[in-house]
XYZ file of C-alpha atoms in Angstrom:
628
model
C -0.488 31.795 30.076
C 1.260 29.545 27.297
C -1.587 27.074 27.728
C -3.890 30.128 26.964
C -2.375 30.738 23.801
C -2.303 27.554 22.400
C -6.182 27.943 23.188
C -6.263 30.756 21.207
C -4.087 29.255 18.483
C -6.596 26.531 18.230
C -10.084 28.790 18.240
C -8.395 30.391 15.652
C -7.906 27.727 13.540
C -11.495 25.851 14.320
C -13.546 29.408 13.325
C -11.236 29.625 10.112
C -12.492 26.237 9.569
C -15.881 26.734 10.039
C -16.296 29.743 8.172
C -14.419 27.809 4.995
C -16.970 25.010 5.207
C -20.043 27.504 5.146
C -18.369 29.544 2.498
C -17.550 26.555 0.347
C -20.970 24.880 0.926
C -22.440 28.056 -0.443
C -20.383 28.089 -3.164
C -20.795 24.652 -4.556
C -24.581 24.900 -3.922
C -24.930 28.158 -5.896
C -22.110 27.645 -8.173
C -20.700 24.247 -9.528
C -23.668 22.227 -8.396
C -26.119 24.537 -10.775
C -23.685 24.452 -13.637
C -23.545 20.412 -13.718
C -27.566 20.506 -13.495
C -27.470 22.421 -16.769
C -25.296 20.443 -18.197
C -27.630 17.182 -16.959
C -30.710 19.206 -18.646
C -28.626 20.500 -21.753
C -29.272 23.791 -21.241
C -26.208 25.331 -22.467
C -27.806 28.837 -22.655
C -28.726 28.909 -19.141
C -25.022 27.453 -17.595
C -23.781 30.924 -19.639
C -26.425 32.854 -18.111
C -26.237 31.929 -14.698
C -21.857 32.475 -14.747
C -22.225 35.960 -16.024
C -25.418 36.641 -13.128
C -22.941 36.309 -10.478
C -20.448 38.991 -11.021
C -18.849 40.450 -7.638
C -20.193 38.518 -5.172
C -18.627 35.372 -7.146
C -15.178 37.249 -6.634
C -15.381 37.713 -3.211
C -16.444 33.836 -2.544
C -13.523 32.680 -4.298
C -10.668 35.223 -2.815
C -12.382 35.176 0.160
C -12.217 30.950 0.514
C -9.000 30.643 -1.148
C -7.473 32.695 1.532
C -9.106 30.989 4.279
C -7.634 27.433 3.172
C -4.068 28.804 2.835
C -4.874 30.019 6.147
C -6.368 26.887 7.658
C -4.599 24.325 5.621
C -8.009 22.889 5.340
C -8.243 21.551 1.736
C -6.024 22.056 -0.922
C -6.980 25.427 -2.736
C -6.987 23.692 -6.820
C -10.753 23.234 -6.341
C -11.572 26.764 -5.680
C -9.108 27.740 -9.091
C -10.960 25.685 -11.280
C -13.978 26.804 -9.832
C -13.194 30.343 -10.872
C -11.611 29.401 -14.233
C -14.888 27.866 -15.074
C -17.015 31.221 -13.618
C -15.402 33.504 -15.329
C -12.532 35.020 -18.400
C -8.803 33.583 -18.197
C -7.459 36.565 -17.276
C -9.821 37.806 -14.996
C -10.060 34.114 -13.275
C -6.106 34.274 -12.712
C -6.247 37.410 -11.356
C -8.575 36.878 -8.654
C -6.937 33.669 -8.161
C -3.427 35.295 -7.235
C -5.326 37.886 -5.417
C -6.706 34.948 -2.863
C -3.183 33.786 -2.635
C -2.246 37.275 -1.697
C -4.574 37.959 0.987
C -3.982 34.460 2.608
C -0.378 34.543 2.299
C -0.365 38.174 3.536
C -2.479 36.737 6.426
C -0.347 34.089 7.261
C 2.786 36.042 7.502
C 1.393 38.702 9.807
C -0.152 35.954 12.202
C 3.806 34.481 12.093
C 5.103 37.469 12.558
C 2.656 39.699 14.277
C 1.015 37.196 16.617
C 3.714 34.867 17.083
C 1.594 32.143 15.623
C 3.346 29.020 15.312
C 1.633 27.342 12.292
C 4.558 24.844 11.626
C 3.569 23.151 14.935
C 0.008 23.426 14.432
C 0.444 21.126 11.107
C 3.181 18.883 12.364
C 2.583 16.421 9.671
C 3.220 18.964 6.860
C 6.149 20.238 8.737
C 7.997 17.476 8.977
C 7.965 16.375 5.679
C 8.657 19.806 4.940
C 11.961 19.404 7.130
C 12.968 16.244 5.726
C 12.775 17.221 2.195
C 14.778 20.147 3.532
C 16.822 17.818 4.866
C 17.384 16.059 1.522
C 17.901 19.059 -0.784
C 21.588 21.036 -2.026
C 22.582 22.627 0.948
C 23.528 25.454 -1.041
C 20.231 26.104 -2.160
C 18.075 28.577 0.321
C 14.626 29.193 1.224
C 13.530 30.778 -1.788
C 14.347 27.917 -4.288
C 13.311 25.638 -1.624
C 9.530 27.294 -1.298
C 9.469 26.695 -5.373
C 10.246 22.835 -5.196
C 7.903 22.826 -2.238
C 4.980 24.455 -4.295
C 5.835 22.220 -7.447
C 5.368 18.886 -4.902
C 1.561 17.772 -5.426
C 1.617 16.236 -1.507
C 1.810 19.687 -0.051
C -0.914 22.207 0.370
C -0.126 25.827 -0.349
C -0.955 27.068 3.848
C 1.856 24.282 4.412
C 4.324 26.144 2.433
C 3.661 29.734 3.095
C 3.145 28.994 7.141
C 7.146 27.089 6.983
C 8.348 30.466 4.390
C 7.047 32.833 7.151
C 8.715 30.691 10.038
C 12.005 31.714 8.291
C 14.158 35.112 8.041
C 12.889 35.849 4.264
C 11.440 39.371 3.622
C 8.176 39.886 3.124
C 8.339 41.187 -0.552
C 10.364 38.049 -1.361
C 8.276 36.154 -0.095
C 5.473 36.977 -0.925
C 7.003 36.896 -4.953
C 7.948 33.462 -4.414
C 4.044 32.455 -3.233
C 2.486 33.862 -6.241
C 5.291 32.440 -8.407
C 5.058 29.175 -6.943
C 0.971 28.962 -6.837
C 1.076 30.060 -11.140
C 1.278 26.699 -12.528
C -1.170 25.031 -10.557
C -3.734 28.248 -11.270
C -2.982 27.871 -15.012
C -2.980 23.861 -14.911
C -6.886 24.699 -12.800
C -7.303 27.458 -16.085
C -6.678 24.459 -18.278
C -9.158 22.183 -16.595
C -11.650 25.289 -16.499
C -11.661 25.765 -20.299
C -12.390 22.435 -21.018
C -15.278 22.308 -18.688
C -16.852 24.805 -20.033
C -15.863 23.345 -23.591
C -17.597 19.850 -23.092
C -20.588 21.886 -21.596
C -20.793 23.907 -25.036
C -20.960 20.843 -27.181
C -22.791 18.541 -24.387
C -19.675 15.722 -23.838
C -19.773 13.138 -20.755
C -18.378 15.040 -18.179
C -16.632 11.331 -17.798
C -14.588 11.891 -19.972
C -13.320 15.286 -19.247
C -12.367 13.528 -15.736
C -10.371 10.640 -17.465
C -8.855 13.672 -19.315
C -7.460 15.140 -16.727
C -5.986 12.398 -14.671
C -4.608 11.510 -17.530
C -2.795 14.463 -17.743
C -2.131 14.932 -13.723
C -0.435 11.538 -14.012
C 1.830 12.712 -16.958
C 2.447 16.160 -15.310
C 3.499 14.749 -12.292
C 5.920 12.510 -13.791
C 7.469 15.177 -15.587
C 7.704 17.467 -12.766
C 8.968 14.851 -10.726
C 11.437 13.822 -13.027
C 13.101 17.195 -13.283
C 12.985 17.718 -9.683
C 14.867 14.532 -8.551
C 17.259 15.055 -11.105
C 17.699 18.697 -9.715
C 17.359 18.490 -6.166
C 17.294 14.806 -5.472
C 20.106 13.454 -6.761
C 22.242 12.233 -3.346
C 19.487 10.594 -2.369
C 18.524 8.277 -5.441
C 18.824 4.435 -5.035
C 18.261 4.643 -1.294
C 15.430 4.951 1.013
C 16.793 8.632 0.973
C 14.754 9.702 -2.415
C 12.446 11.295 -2.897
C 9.966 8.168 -4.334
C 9.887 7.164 -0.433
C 7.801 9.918 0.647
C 5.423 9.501 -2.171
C 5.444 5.403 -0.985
C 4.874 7.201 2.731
C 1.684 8.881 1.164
C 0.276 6.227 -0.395
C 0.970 3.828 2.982
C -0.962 6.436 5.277
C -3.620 6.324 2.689
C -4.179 2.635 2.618
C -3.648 2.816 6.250
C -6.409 4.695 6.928
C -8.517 2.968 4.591
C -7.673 -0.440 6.741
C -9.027 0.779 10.016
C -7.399 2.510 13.358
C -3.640 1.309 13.687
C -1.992 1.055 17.031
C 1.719 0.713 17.329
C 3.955 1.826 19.945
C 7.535 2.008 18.441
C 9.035 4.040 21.654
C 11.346 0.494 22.012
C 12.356 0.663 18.403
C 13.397 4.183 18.711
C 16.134 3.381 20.670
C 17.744 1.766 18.760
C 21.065 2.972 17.787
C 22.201 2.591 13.995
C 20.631 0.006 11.624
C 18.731 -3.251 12.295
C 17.026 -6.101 10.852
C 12.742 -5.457 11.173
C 11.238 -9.140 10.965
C 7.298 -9.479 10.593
C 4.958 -11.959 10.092
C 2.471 -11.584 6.803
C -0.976 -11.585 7.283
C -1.746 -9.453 4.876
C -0.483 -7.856 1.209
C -0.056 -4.335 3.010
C 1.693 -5.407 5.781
C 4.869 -3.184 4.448
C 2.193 -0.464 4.134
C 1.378 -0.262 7.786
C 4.765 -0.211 9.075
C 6.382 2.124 6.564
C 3.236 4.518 7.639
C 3.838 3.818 11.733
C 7.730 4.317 11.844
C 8.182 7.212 9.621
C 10.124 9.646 9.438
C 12.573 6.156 9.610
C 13.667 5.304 6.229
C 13.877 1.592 5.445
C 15.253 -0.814 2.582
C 12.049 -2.909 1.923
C 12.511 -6.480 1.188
C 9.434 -7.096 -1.664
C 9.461 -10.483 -4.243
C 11.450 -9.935 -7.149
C 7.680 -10.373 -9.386
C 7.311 -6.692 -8.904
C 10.280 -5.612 -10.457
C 9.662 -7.343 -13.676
C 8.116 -4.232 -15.674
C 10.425 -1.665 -16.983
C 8.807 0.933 -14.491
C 8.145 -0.344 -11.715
C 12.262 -2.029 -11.955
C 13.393 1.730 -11.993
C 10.817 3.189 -9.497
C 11.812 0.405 -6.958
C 14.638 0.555 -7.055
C 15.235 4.295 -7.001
C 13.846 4.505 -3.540
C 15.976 1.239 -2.540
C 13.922 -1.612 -2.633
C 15.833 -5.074 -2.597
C 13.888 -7.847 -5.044
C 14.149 -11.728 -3.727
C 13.365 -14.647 -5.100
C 10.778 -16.213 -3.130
C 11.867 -19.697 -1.602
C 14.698 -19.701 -3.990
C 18.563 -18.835 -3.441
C 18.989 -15.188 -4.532
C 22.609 -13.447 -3.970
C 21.598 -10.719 -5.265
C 19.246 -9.949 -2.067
C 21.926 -10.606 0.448
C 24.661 -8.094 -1.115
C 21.663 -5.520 -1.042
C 20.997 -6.006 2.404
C 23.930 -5.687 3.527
C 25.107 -2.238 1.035
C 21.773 -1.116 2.699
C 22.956 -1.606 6.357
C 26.358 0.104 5.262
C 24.616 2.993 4.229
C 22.665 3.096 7.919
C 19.540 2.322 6.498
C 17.093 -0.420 8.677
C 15.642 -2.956 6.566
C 11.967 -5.001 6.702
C 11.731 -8.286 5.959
C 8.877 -11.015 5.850
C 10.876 -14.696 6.930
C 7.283 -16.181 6.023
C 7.992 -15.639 2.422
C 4.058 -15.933 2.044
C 0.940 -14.202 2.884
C -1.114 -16.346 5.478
C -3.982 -18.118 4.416
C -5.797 -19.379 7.561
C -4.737 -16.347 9.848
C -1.728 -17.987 11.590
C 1.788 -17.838 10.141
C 4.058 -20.220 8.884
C 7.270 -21.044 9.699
C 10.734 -18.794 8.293
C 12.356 -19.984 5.418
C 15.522 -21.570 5.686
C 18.476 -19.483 5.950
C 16.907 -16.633 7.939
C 19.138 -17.151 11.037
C 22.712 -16.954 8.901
C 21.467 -14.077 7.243
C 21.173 -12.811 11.106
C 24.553 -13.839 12.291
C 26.148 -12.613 8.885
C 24.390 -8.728 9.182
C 25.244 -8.404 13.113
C 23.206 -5.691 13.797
C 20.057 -6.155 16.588
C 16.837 -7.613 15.233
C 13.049 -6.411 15.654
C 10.421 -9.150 15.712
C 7.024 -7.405 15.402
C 3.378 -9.209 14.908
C 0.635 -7.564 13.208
C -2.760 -8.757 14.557
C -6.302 -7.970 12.645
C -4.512 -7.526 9.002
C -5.500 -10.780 7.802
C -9.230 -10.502 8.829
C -9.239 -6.828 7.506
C -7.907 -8.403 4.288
C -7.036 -11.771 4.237
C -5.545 -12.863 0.223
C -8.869 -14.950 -0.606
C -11.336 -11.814 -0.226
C -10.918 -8.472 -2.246
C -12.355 -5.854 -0.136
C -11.244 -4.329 2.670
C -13.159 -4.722 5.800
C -12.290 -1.238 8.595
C -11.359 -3.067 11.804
C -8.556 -2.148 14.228
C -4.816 -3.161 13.760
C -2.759 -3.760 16.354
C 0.976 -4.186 15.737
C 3.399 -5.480 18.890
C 7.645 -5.169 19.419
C 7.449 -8.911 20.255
C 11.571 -8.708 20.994
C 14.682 -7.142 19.907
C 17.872 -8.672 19.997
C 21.119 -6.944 20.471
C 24.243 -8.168 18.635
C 25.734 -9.162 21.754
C 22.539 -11.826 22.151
C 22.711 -12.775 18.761
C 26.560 -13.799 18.227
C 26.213 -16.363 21.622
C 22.801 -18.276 19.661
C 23.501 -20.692 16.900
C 21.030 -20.437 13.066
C 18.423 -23.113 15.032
C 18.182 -21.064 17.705
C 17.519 -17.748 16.112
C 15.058 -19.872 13.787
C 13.406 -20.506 16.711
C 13.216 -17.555 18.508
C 12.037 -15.727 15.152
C 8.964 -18.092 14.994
C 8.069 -17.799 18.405
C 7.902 -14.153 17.864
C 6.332 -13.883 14.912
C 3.607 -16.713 15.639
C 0.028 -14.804 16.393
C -3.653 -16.150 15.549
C -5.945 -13.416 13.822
C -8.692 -14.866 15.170
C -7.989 -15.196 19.049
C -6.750 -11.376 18.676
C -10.375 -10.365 17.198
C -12.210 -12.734 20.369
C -10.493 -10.976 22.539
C -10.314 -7.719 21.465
C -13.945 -8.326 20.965
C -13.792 -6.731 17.169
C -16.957 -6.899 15.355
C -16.947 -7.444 11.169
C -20.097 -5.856 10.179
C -20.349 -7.351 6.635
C -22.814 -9.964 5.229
C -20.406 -11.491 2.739
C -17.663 -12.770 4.933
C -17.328 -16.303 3.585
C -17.135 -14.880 0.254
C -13.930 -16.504 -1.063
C -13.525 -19.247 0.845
C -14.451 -21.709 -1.414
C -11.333 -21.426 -3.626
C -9.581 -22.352 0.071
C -11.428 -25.162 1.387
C -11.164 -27.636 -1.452
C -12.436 -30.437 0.653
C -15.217 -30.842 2.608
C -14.447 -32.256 6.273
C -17.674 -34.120 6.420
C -17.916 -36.383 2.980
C -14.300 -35.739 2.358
C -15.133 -35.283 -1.597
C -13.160 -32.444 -3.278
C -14.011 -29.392 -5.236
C -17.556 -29.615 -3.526
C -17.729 -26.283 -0.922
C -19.443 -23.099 -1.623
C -19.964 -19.742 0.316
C -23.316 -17.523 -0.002
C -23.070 -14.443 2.327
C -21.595 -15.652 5.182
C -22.575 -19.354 4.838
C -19.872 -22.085 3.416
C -21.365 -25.387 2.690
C -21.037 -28.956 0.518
C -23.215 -29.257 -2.426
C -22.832 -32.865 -1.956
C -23.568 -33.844 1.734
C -25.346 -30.422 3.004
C -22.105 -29.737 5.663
C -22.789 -25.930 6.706
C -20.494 -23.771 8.658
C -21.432 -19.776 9.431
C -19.350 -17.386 10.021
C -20.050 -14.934 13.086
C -19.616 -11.068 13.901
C -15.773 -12.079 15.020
C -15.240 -14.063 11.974
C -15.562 -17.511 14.380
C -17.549 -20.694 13.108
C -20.909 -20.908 15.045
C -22.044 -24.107 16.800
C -21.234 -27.243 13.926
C -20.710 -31.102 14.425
C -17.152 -30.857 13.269
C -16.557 -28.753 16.204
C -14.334 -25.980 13.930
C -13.978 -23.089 15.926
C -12.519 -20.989 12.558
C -10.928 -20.906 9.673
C -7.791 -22.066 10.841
C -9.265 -24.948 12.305
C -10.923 -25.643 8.846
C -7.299 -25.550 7.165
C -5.694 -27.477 10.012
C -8.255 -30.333 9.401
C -7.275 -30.358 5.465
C -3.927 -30.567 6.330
C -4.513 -33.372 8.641
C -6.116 -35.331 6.364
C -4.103 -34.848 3.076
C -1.078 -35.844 5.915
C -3.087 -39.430 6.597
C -3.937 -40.056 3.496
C -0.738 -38.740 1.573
C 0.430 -41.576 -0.910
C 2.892 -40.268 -3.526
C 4.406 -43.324 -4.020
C 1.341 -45.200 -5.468
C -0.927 -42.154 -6.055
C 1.133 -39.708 -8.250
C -0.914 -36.167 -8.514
C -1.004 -34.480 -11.377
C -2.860 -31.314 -12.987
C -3.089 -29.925 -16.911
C -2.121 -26.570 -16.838
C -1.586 -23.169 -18.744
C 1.618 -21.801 -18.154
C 4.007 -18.443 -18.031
C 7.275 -18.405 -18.080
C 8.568 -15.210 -16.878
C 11.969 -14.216 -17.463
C 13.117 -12.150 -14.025
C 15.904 -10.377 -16.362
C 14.256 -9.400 -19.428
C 11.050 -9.787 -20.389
C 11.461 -10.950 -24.512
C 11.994 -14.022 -23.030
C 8.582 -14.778 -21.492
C 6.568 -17.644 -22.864
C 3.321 -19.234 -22.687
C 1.851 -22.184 -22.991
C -0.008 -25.982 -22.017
C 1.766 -28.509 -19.830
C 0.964 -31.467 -16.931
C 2.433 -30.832 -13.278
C 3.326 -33.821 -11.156
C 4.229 -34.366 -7.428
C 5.658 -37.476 -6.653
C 7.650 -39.571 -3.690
C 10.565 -37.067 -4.913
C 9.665 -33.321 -5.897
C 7.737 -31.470 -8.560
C 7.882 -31.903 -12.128
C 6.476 -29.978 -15.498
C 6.218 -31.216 -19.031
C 4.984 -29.177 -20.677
C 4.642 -27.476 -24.484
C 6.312 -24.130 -24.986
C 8.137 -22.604 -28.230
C 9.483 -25.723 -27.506
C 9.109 -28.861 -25.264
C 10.258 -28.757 -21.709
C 10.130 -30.853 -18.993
C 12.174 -30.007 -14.755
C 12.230 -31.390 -11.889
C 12.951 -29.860 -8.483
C 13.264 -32.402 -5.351
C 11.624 -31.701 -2.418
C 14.573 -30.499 -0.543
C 15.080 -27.605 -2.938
C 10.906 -27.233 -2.954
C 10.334 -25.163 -0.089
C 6.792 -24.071 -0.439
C 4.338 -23.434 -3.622
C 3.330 -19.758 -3.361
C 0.178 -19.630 -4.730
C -2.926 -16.879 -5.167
C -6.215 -17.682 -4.452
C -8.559 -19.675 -7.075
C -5.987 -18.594 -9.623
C -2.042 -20.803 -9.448
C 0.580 -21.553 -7.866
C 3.961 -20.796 -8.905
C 7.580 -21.775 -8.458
C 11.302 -20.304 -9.799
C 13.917 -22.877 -11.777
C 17.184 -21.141 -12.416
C 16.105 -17.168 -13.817
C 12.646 -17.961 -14.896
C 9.373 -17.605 -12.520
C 6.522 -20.182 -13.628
C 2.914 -19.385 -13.057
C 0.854 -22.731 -13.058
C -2.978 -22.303 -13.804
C -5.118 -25.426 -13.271
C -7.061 -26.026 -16.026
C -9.680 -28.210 -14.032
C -10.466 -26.719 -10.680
C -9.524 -23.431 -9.353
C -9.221 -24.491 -5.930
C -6.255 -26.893 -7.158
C -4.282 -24.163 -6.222
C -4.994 -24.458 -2.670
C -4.797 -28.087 -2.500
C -0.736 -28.233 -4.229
C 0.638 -25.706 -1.811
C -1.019 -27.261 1.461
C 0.727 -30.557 -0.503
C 4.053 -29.371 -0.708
C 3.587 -28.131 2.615
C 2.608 -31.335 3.885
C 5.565 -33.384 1.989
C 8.392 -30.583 3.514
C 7.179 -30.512 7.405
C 6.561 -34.362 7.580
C 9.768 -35.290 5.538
C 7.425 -37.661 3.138
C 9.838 -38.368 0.579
């Protein structure tokens, strides 16, 4: 019988659906579609014609699909009420508006109440982050004021609301008041958009920039409505993972998400867990953070991120509103380590990246130093999770995105009972043997095929030395071909992203980058051979940005660390031995980049682009081989 129901439930749902997509492909072909090809053809006269031609049946359309979406939380119902502020007279366009929000709302509360229709469960994602704003908000604030804030939240759509208003013990009349109150400001913000439609039609503007308009002022609304309601209803929450800013952040992580390609993740283990602990991952990609925050939600966590992004006024406050900890990368930061551990006071889990880096030849690298007392010192139970087919999907030296599955794997949790009998080596250990994973044995075996025809585009700013005539600076890529313009040395990449058949027997990239590395290691000689590089420079303050500077200098590696001289407001020269040198983060065919006491340098190779490459894999080379 149940199981009958839930059939029911779900043919409901599927012919609301259907009939919204008919009605709303009828619409835009006989409506908004014709009043854009006037506009194309500057026929003003005709666009005025053709609104006024439609009348009743116009009416009906737009009350008649408005309902239906509230109904179906199908789309979100702000494309219909522009549609009808541009067809027809302010007040007659807000009118039929609110009417379509009455009949749907009407609808939804009878199928609640009537049928026993349990639309909360139908649209489980809505619901829950329905629940946990719920969750978040005064207690001593009911379901009335909560159905406002819900309505003034741009993630929500209006069905969402009404179906969770009806689920409670609220009268009808109430609320049924509150849905029409709470749906006004987005009709009259749609009325807004309307009227200037129709205004840049009259005196034949780019319809461009009526759109740049309007985000424009979506982007300021928002912030102002957001503002006011995390200062109203928001306020125990702020400076944790608890604010509001997070589920925003969870938005925009299932929308890159699903942009990336299918994401598997089972996180039944992690769930188990009792309390807070200590997420480590490896770093394959820039959205690694993304993925996860998407996967383990509703979970809350402090995210570990480089202290670069806090450096604007904006994104300082935003950040750290919803409890993001900055860190120095490669560089001692206290700072980090007291927010860590207020954030594991406060029960909150927290993600880290012990790579410090994003991968460049699909592999990972080893944790930086320190990783295993932070362990000991925090004494909760660690997660070590891998994230395989991130890098090819969007490794750091190419800019699109290529769809492709993801596969994320618990690779081992330790309890705090395991982690107080290992020493800081051991955990070191254990935490790279978790984390270590190979991009492009996962997408051989997994048999993943990268349709694209440009998949070596990029790679020239990594390979800065060709493996057959060993001369630098000399690779290019053209589709997805790399090859010397000095000696004619080819590799191709394949449909898994391997090398095909070559005399340097290079299976992939990594084998590519493990061959440079190899060589620079035999051939290393920083006691005769000093490198250097002329560079432009910034100087970024990580406190306050007045005291950024620019300018021209030399960078030198030598048998004993780094060194700049370089000219500023005024000359400057450092040094940093090798043993406080960890690693050169660096970004592809653009610098690499270091921290000396507060100030973050950006080094930009005035030469060659792929210099970049070529001082981190250095650096790399000196620290692992203790070449001093």
């Amino acid at each position: 019988m149940k199981q009958k129901k839930n059939l029911f439930k779900k043919f409901i749902v599927i012919f609301l659906a259907i009939v919204t997509i008919a009605l709303l492909v009828v619409f835009l072909k006989d409506i908004l579609f014709k009043i854009f090809s006037f506009q194309k053809n500057n026929d003003q006269e005709g666009a005025a014609n053709f609104l006024k031609e439609k009348g009743f049946i116009g009416v009906l359309l737009i009350v008649l699909i408005e309902s239906l979406q509230m109904i179906a939380v199908f789309l979100p119902t702000e494309f219909i009420q522009m549609s009808a502020c541009i067809a027809y007279p302010p007040l007659l366009a807000i009118l039929i508006c609110l009417f379509g929000v009455f009949v749907g709302a009407s609808v939804i509360y009878l199928l609640v109440h009537l049928f026993k229709f349990d639309g909360n469960a139908m649209f489980a994602n809505n619901a829950k982050q329905i629940e946990d704003i719920a969750k978040r908000k005064k207690s001593n604030q009911g379901v009335q004021s909560l159905m406002l804030l819900l309505f003034f939240l741009p993630v929500l759509p209006i069905g969402a609301i009404c179906y969770f208003g009806s689920s409670t013990k609220i009268s009808y009349w109430r609320y049924l008041i509150v849905s029409l109150l709470g749906v006004l400001p987005s009709i009259l913000s749609s009325l807004f958009i309307g009227e200037m439609i129709k205004y840049f039609l009259r005196l034949n503007i780019s319809i461009v920039w009526l759109v740049l308009i309007v985000i424009l002022a979506m982007i300021i609304l928002f912030i102002i409505i957001f503002t006011i309601m995390d200062r109203l209803f928001f306020k125990e929450g702020r400076g944790t993972p608890n604010s509001v800013l997070y589920s925003v952040f969870k938005k925009m992580a299932s929308f890159i998400s699903k942009r990336a390609g299918k994401i598997e993740f089972n996180t039944s283990e992690i769930e188990k867990i009792q309390g807070p602990y200590l997420l480590l991952t490896n770093h394959p990609s820039f959205f690694d953070v993304f993925y996860l925050t998407d996967k383990l939600y509703p979970q809350r966590f402090a995210l570990v991120l480089n202290r670069d992004f806090f450096r604007k006024k904006i994104n300082n406050h935003l950040l750290r509103q919803m409890g993001v900890i900055p860190k120095k990368l490669f560089s001692p930061d206290f700072e980090t380590i007291r927010l860590i551990i207020k954030s594991v006071k406060q029960g909150f889990p927290v993600i880290m990246c012990p790579e410090g880096r994003l991968s460049v030849d699909g592999v990972n690298y080893k944790s930086t130093l320190e990783t295993g007392k932070l362990i000991k010192k925090l004494e909760i139970p660690v997660v070590l999770v891998t994230i395989n087919g991130a890098y090819l999907s969007k490794p750091k030296w190419r800019k699109k995105f290529m769809r492709a599955p993801i596969k994320i794997e618990t690779k081992r949790i330790l309890n705090k009972e395991q982690i107080n009998l290992l020493s800081y080596e051991e955990i070191d250990n254990i935490i790279d043997e978790s984390l270590s994973y190979n991009d492009f044995a996962y997408a051989k075996k997994e048999n993943i095929i990268y349709k694209n025809n440009q998949k070596a585009k990029g790679l020239d700013k990594v390979f800065y030395r060709c493996p057959k005539c060993h001369h630098e600076h000399v690779m290019q890529t053209n589709g997805n071909i790399i090859y010397c313009k000095e000696c004619n040395f080819t590799l191709e990449i394949d449909d898994n992203y391997s090398f095909k058949e070559n005399e340097m027997k290079f299976s992939n990239i990594h084998d590519y980058y493990k061959w440079m590395y190899g060589y620079e290691k035999d051939n290393l000689d920083l006691v005769t051979n000093k490198m250097s590089v002329p560079v432009k420079v910034k100087k970024l303050s990580i406190k306050n940005k007045k005291f950024d500077e620019r300018g021209k200098g030399t960078c030198y590696l030598d048998e004993n660390g780094f060194r700049f001289i370089g000219k500023m407001k005024n000359d400057e020269e450092f040094f940093i031995p090798y043993n406080n040198l960890h690693a050169l983060p660096f970004a592809i065919g653009k610098e690499f980049e270091c921290y000396n006491d507060e100030f973050l340098y950006y080094f930009y190779p005035l030469d060659y682009k792929d210099n970049s490459t070529k001082w981190s894999l250095i650096v790399d080379v000196v620290n692992q081989n203790n070449l001093k």
